[in-house]
Coordinates of C-alpha atoms in Angstrom, one line a residue:
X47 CA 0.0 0.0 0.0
X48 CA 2.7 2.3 -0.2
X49 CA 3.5 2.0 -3.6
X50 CA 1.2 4.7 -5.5
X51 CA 0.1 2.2 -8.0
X52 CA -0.5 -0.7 -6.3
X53 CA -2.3 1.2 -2.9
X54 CA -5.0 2.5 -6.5
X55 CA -5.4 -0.6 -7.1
X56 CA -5.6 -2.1 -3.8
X57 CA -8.6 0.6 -3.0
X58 CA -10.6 0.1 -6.6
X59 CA -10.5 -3.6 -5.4
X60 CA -12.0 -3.3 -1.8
X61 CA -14.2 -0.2 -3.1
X62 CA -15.4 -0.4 -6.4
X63 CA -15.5 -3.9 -7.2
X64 CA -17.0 -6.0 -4.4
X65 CA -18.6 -3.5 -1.7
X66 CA -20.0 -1.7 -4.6
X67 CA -21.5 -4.1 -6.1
X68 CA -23.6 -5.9 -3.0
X69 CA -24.3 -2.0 -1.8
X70 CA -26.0 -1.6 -5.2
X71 CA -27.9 -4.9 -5.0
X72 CA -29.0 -4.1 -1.7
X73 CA -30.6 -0.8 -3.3
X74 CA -29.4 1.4 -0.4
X75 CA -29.2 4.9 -0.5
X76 CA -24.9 6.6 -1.5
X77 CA -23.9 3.3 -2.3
X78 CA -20.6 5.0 -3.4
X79 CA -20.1 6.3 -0.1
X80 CA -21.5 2.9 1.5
X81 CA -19.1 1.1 -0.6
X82 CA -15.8 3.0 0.1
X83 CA -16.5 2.7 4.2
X84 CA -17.2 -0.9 3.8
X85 CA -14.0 -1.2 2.4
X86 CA -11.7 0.8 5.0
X87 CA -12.9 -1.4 7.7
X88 CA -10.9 -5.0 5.9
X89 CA -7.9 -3.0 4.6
X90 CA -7.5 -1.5 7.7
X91 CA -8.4 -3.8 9.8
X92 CA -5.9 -6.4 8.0
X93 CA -3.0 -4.1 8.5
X94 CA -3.4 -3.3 11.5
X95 CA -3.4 -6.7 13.1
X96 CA -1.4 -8.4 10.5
X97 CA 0.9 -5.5 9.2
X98 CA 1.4 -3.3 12.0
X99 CA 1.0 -6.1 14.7
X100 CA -1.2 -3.3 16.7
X101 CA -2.2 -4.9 20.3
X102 CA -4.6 -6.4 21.5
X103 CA -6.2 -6.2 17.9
X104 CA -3.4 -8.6 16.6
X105 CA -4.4 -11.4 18.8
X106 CA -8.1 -11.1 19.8
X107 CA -9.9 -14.5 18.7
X108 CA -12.4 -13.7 15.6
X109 CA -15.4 -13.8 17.2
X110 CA -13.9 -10.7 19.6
X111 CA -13.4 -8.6 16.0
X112 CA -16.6 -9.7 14.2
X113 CA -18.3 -9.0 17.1
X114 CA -17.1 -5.6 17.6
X115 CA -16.6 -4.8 13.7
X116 CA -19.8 -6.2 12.5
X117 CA -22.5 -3.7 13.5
X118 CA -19.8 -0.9 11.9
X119 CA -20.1 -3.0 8.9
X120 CA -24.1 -3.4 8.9
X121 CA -24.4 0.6 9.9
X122 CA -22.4 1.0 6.7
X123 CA -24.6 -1.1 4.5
X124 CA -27.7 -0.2 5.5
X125 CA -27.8 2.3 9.2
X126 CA -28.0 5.9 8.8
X127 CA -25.0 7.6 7.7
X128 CA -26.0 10.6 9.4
X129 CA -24.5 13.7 7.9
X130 CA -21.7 11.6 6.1
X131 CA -25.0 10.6 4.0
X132 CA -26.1 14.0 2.8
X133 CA -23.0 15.1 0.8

């Protein structure tokens, strides 16, 4: 990701190709928006606990992150944006 080129590509794949596309299908308002949070929350999650090694997010059991990313990941599919939404 810290390559020019390859973090473009790395974003067009987590936010235009997959997250768009099931925002789209859902039929929810700003999918664009929708789509691009969607996907900060793997890319960022992913380097932070296996990049960075960040603690205690690098060893919490999956269950403790889907529990805690999850709603995040449903409020950004198909929750209020609040006024994120409006522009």
């Amino acid at each position: 990701v810290t390559d020019p080129e390859a973090g473009r590509m790395l974003g067009v794949l987590f936010t235009r190709q997959g997250p768009v596309q099931l925002v789209r299908a859902i039929g929810t308002d700003h999918p664009d928006l929708r789509a691009e949070l969607v996907g900060t929350q793997p890319v960022g999650l992913a380097i932070a606990r296996h990049v960075l090694r960040v603690e205690p997010l690098a060893s919490a059991d999956h269950e403790t992150i889907v529990a805690a990313v999850g709603p995040t990941m449903q409020r950004y599919l198909v929750g209020d944006l609040g006024s994120a939404g409006s522009g």
